[in-house]
PDB file of C-alpha atoms in Angstrom:
ATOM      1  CA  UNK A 599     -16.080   3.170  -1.949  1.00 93.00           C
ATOM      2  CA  UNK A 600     -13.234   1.187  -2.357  1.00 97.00           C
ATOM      3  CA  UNK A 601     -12.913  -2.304  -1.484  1.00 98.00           C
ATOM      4  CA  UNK A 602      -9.646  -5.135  -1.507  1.00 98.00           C
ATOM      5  CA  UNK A 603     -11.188  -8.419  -0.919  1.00 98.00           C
ATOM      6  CA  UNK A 604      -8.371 -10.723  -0.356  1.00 98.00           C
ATOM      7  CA  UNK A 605      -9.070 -14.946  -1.981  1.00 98.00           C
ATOM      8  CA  UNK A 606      -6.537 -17.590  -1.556  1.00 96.00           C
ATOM      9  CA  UNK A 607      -6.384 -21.325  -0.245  1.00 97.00           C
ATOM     10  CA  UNK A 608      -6.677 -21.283   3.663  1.00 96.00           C
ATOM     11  CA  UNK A 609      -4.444 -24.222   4.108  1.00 97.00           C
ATOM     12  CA  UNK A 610      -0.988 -24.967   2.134  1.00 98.00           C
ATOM     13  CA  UNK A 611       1.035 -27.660   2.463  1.00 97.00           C
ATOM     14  CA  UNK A 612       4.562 -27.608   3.571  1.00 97.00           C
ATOM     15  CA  UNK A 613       7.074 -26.679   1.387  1.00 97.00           C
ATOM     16  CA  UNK A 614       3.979 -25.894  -1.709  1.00 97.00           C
ATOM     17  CA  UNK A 615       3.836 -22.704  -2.684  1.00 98.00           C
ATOM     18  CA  UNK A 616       1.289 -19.598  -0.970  1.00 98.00           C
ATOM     19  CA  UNK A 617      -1.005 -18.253  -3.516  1.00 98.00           C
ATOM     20  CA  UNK A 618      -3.121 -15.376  -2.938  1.00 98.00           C
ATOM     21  CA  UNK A 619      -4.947 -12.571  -5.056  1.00 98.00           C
ATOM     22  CA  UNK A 620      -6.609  -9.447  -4.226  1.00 98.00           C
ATOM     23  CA  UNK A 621      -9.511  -8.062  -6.009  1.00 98.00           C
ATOM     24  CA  UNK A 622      -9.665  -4.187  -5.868  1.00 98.00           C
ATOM     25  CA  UNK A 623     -13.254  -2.664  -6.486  1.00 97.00           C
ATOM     26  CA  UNK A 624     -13.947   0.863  -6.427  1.00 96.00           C
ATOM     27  CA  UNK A 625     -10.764   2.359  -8.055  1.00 94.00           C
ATOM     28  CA  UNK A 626      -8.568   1.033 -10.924  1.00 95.00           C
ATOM     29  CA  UNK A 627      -5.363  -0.413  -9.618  1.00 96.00           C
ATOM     30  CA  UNK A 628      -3.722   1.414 -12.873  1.00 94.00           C
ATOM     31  CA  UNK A 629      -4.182   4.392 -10.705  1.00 88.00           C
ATOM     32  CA  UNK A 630      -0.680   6.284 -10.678  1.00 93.00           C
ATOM     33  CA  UNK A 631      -1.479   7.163  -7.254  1.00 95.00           C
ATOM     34  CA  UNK A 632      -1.331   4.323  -5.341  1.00 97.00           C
ATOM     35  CA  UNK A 633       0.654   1.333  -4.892  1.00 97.00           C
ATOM     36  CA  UNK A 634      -0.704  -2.351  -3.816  1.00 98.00           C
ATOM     37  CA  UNK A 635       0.693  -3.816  -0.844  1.00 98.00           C
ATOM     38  CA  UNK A 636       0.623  -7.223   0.970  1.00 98.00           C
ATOM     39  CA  UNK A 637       0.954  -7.199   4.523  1.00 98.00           C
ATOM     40  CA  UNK A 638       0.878 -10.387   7.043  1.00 98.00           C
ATOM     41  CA  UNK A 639       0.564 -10.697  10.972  1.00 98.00           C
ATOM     42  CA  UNK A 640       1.593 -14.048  12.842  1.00 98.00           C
ATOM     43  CA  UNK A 641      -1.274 -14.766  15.351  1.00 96.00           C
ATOM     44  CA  UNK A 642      -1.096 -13.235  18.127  1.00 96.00           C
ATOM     45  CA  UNK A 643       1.773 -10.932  16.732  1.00 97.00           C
ATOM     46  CA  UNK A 644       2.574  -7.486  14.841  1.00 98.00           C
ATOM     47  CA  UNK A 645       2.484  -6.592  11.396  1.00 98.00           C
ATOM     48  CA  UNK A 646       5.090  -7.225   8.707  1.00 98.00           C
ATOM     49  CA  UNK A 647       5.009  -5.540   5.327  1.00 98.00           C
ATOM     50  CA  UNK A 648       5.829  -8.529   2.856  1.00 98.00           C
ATOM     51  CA  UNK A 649       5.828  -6.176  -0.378  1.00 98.00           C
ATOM     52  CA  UNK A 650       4.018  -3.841  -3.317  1.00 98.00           C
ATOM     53  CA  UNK A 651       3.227  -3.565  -6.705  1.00 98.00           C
ATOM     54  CA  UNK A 652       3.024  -0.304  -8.504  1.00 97.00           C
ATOM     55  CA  UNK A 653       0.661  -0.635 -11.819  1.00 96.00           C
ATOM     56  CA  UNK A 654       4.071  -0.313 -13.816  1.00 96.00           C
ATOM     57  CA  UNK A 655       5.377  -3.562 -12.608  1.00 95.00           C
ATOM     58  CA  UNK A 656       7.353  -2.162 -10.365  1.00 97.00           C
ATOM     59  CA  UNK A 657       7.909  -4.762  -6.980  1.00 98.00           C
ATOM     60  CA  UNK A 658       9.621  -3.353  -3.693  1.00 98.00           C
ATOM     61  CA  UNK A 659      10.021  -6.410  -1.340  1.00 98.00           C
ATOM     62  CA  UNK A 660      11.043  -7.270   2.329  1.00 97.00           C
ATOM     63  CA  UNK A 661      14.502  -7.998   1.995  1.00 95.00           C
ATOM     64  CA  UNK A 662      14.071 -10.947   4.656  1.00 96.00           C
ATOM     65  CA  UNK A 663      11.237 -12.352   2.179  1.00 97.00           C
ATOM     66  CA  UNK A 664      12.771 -11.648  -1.249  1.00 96.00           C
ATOM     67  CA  UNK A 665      13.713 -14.918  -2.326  1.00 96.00           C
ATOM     68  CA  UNK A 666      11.169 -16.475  -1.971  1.00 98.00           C
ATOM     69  CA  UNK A 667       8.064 -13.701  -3.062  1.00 98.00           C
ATOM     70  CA  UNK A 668       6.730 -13.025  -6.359  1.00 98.00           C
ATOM     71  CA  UNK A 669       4.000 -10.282  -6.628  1.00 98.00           C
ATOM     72  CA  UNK A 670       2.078  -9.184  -9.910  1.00 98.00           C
ATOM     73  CA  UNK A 671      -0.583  -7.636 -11.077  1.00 97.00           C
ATOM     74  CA  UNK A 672      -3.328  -7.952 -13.900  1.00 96.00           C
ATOM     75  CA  UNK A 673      -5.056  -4.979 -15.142  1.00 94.00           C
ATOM     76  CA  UNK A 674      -7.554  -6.919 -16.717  1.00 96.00           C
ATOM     77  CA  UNK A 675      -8.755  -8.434 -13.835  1.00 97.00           C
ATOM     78  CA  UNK A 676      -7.897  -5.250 -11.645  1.00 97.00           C
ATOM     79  CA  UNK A 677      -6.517  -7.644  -8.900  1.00 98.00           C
ATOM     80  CA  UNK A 678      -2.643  -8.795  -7.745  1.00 98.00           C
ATOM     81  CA  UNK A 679      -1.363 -11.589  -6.555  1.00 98.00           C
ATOM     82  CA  UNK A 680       1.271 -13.088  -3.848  1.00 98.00           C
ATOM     83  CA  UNK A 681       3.127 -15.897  -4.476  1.00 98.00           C
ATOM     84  CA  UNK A 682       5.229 -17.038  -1.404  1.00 98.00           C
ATOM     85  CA  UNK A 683       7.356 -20.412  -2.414  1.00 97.00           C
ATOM     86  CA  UNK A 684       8.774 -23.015   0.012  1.00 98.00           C
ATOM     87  CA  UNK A 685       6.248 -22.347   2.253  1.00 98.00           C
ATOM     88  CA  UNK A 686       6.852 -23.045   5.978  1.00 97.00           C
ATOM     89  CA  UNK A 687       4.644 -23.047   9.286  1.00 97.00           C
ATOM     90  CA  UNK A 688       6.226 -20.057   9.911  1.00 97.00           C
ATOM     91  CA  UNK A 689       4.318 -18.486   7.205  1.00 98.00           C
ATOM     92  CA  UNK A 690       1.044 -19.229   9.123  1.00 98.00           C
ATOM     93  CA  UNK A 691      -0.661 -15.474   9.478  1.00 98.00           C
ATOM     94  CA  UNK A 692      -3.383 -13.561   8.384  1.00 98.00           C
ATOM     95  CA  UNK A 693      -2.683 -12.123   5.053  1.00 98.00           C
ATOM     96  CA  UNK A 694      -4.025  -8.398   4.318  1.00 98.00           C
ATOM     97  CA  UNK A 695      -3.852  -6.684   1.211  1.00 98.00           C
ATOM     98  CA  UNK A 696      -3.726  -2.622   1.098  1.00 98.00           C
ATOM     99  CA  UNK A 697      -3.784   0.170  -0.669  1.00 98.00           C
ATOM    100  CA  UNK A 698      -0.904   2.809  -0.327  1.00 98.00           C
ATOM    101  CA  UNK A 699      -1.023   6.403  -0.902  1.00 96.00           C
ATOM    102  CA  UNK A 700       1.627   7.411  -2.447  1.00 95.00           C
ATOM    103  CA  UNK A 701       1.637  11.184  -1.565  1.00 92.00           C
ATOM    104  CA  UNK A 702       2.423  10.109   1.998  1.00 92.00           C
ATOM    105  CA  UNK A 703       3.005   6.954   1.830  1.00 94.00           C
ATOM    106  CA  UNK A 704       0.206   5.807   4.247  1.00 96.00           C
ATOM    107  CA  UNK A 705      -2.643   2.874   3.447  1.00 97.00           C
ATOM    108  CA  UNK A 706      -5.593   4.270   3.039  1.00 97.00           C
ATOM    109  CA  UNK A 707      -7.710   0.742   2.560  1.00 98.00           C
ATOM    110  CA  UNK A 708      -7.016  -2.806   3.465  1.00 98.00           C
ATOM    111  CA  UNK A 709      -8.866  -6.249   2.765  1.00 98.00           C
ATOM    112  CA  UNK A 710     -10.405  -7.809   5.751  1.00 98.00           C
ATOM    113  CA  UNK A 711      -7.722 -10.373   5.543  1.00 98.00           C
ATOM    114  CA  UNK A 712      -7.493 -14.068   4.956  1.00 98.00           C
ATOM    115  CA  UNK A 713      -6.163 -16.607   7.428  1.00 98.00           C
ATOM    116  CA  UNK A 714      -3.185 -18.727   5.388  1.00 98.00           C
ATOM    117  CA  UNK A 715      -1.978 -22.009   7.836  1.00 98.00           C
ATOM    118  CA  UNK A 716       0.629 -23.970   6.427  1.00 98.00           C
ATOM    119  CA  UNK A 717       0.561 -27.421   7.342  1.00 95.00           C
ATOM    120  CA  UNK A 718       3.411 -30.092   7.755  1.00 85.00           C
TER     121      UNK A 718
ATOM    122  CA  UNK B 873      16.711  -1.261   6.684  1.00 84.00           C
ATOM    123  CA  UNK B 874      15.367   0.617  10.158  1.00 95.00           C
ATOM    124  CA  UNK B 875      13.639  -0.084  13.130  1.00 97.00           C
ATOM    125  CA  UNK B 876      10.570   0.985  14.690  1.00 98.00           C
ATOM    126  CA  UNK B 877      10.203   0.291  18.831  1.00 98.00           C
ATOM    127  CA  UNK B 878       7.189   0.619  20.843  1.00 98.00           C
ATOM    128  CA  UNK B 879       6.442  -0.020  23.766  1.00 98.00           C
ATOM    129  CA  UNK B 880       4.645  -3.504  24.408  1.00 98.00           C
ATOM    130  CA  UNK B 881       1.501  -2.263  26.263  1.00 98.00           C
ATOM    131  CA  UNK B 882       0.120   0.964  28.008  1.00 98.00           C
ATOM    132  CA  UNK B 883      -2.714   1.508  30.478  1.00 97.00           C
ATOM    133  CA  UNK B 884      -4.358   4.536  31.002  1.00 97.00           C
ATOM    134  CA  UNK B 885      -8.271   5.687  32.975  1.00 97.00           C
ATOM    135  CA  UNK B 886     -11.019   6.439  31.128  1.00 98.00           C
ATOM    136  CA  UNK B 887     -11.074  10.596  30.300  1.00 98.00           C
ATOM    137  CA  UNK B 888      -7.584  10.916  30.934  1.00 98.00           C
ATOM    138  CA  UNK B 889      -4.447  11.360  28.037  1.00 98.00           C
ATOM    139  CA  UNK B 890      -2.234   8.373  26.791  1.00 98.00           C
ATOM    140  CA  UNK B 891       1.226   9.022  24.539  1.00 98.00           C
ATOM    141  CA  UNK B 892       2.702   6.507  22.835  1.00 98.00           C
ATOM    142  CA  UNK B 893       6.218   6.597  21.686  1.00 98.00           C
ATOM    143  CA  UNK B 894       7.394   5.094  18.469  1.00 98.00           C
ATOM    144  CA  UNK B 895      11.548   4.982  17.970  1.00 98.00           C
ATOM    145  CA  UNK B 896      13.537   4.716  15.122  1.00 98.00           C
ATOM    146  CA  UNK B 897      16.845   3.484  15.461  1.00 97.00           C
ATOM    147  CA  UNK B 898      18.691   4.639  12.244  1.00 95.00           C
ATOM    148  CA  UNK B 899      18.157   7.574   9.894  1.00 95.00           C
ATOM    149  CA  UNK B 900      16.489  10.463  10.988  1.00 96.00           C
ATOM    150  CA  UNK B 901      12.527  10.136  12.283  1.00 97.00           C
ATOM    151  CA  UNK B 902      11.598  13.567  10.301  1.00 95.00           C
ATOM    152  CA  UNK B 903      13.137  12.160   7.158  1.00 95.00           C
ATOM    153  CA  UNK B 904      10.293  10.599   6.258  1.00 96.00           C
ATOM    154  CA  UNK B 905       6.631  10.441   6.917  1.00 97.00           C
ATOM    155  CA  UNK B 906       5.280   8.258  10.158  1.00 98.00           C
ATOM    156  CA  UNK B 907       1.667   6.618  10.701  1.00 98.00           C
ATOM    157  CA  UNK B 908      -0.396   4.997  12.940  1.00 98.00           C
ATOM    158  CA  UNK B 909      -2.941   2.564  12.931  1.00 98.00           C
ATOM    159  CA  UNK B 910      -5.478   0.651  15.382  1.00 98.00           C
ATOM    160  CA  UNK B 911      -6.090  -2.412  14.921  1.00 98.00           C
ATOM    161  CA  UNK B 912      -9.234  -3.619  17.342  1.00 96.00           C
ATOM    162  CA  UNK B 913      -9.431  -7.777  17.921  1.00 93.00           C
ATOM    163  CA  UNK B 914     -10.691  -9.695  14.985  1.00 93.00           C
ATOM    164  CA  UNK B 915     -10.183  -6.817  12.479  1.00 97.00           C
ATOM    165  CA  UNK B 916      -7.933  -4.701  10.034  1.00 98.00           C
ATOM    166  CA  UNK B 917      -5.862  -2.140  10.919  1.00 98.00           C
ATOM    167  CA  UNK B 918      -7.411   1.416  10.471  1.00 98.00           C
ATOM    168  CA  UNK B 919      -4.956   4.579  10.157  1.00 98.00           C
ATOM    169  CA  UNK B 920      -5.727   7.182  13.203  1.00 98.00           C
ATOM    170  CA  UNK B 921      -2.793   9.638  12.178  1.00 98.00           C
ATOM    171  CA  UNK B 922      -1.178   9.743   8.691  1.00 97.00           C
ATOM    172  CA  UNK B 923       2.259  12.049   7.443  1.00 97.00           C
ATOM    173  CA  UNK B 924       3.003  12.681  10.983  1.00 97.00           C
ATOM    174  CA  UNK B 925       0.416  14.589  12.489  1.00 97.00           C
ATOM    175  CA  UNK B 926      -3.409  14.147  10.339  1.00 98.00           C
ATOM    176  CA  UNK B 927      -6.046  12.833  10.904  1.00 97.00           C
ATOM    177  CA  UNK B 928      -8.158  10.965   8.477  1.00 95.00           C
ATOM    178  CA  UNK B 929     -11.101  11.884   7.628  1.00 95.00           C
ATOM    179  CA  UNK B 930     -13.863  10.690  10.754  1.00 96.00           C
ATOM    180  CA  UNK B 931     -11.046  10.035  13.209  1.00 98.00           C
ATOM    181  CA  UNK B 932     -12.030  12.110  16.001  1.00 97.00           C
ATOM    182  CA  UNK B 933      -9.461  15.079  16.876  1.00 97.00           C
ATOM    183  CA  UNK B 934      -8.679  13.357  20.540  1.00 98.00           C
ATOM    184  CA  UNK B 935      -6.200  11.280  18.534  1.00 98.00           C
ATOM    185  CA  UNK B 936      -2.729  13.701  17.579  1.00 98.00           C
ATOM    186  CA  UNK B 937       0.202  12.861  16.257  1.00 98.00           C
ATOM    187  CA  UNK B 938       4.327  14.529  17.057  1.00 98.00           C
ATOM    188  CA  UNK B 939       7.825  13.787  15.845  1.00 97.00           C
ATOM    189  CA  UNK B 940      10.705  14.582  18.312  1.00 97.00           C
ATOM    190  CA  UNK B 941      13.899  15.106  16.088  1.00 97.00           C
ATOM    191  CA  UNK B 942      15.948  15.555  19.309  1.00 97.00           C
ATOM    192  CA  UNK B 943      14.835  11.886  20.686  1.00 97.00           C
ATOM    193  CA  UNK B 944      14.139  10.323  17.574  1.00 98.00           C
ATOM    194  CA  UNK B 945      10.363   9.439  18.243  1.00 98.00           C
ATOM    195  CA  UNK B 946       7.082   9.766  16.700  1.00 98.00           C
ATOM    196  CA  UNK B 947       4.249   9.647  19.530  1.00 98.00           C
ATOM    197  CA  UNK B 948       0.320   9.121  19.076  1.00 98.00           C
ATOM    198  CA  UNK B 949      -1.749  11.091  21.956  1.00 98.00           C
ATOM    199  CA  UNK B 950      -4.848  10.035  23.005  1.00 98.00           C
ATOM    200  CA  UNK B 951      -6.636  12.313  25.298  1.00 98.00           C
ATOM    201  CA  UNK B 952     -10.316  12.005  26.677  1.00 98.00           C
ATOM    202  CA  UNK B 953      -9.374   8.629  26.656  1.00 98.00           C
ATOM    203  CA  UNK B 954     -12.820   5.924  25.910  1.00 97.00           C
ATOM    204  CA  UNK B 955     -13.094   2.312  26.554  1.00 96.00           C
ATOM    205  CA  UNK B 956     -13.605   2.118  22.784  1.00 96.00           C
ATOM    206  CA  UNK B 957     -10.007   3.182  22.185  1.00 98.00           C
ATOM    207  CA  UNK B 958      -8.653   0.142  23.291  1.00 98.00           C
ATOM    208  CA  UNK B 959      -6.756  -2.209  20.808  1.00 98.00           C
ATOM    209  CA  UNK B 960      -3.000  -2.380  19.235  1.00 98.00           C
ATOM    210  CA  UNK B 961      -1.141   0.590  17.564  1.00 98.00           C
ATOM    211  CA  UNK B 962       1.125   0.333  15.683  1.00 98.00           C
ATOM    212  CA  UNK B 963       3.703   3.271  14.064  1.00 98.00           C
ATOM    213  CA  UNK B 964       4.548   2.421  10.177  1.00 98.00           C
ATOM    214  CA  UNK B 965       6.915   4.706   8.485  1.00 97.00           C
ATOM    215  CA  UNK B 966       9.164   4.009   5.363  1.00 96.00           C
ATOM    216  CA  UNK B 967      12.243   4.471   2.875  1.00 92.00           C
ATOM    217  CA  UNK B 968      12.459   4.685  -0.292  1.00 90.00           C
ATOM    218  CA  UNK B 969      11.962   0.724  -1.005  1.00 94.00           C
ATOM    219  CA  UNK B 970      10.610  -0.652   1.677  1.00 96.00           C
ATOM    220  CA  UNK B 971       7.846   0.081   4.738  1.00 97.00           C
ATOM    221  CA  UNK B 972       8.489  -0.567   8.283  1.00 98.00           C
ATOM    222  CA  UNK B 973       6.321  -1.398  11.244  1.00 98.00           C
ATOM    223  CA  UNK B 974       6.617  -0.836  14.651  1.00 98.00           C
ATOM    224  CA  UNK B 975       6.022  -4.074  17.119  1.00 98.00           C
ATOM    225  CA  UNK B 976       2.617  -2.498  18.087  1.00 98.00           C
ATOM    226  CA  UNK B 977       1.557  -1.281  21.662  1.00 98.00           C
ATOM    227  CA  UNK B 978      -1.480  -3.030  23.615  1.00 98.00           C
ATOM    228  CA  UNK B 979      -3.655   0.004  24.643  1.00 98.00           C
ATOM    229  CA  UNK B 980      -5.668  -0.725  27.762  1.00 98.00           C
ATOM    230  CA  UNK B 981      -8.088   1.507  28.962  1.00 97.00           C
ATOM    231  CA  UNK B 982      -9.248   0.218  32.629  1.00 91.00           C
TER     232      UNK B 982
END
């Protein structure tokens, strides 16, 4: 069974930068056939794809986020990380990480998410 | 980049059959893939239909998915309609760097 299990401070100060990782369990996230997502909802509000890794090193980002995301991945640890810098309150949401099929294109597995408030 | 519009909420009686409609304002909706998920209160989203029109494995087959090249649209169905259905959908679909979201729909099953 596969399992994301997302860790991360719950509180960031303004301006610091968002650190998060995801552990994957269950499959190797050098699997060609997936790639590794982050994924954030405001409360209250919808969902808003933030970015993925594939196991290459290849990063796809939210254009409205770019400039300020980093995401990577270590093989060792079979985990990947978010970095979000000049963090805002406006980055206060649950963060989810999930796994993305790639024939299709659909995520098959998220992490139970992981509440990030940014504080001023 | 594309859009994705849903409606904000839908109500429908228990037993009876719910669509909703999931728009995409540029490019064509049959050009690539579309998905839904639920998302009940307090939890992660779950995908109900995936590349259009499956179902994952254990989703139940009242749940069926459509695309509508002539409006646009992707629409979830949900007939036989339970209490337990209730929560937010949202459509997802994508292009060829980046994955889009619909504003999710507030199912309401009264």
């Amino acid at each position: 069974q596969v399992q994301l299990q997302e860790s991360g401070p719950g509180l960031v100060k303004s301006s610091q930068t968002l650190s998060l990782t995801c552990a994957v369990s269950g499959d190797s996230i050098s699997n060609g056939g997936y790639y590794w997502n982050w994924i954030r909802q405001h409360p209250g509000k919808g969902l808003e794809w933030i970015g993925l890794i594939y196991f290459t090193g290849t990063t796809y980002y939210n254009p409205s986020l770019r400039s300020r995301i980093t995401i990577s991945i270590d093989m060792s640890k079979n985990q990947f990380s978010l970095r979000l810098s000049s963090a805002t309150a406006a980055d206060t949401a649950v963060y989810y990480c999930a796994r993305e099929k790639r024939a299709g294109n659909w995520f098959d597995y998220w992490g139970q998410g992981t509440l990030v408030s940014v504080s001023s | 980049n594309f859009m994705l519009t849903q409606p904000h909420s839908v109500s429908e009686s228990p037993g009876k059959t719910v669509t909703i409609s999931c728009t995409r304002n540029s490019g064509s909706i049959g050009s690539t893939y579309v998905q839904w998920y639920q998302q009940r209160p307090g939890s992660s989203p779950t995908t109900v239909i995936s590349e259009n029109n499956r179902r994952p494995s254990g989703v139940p087959d009242r749940f069926s998915g459509s695309i509508d090249r002539s409006s646009n649209s992707a629409s979830l169905i949900i007939s036989g309609l339970k209490t337990e259905d209730e929560g937010d959908y949202y459509c997802q679909s994508f292009d060829s760097t980046s994955r889009v979201f619909g504003g999710g729909t507030k199912l309401t099953v009264l």
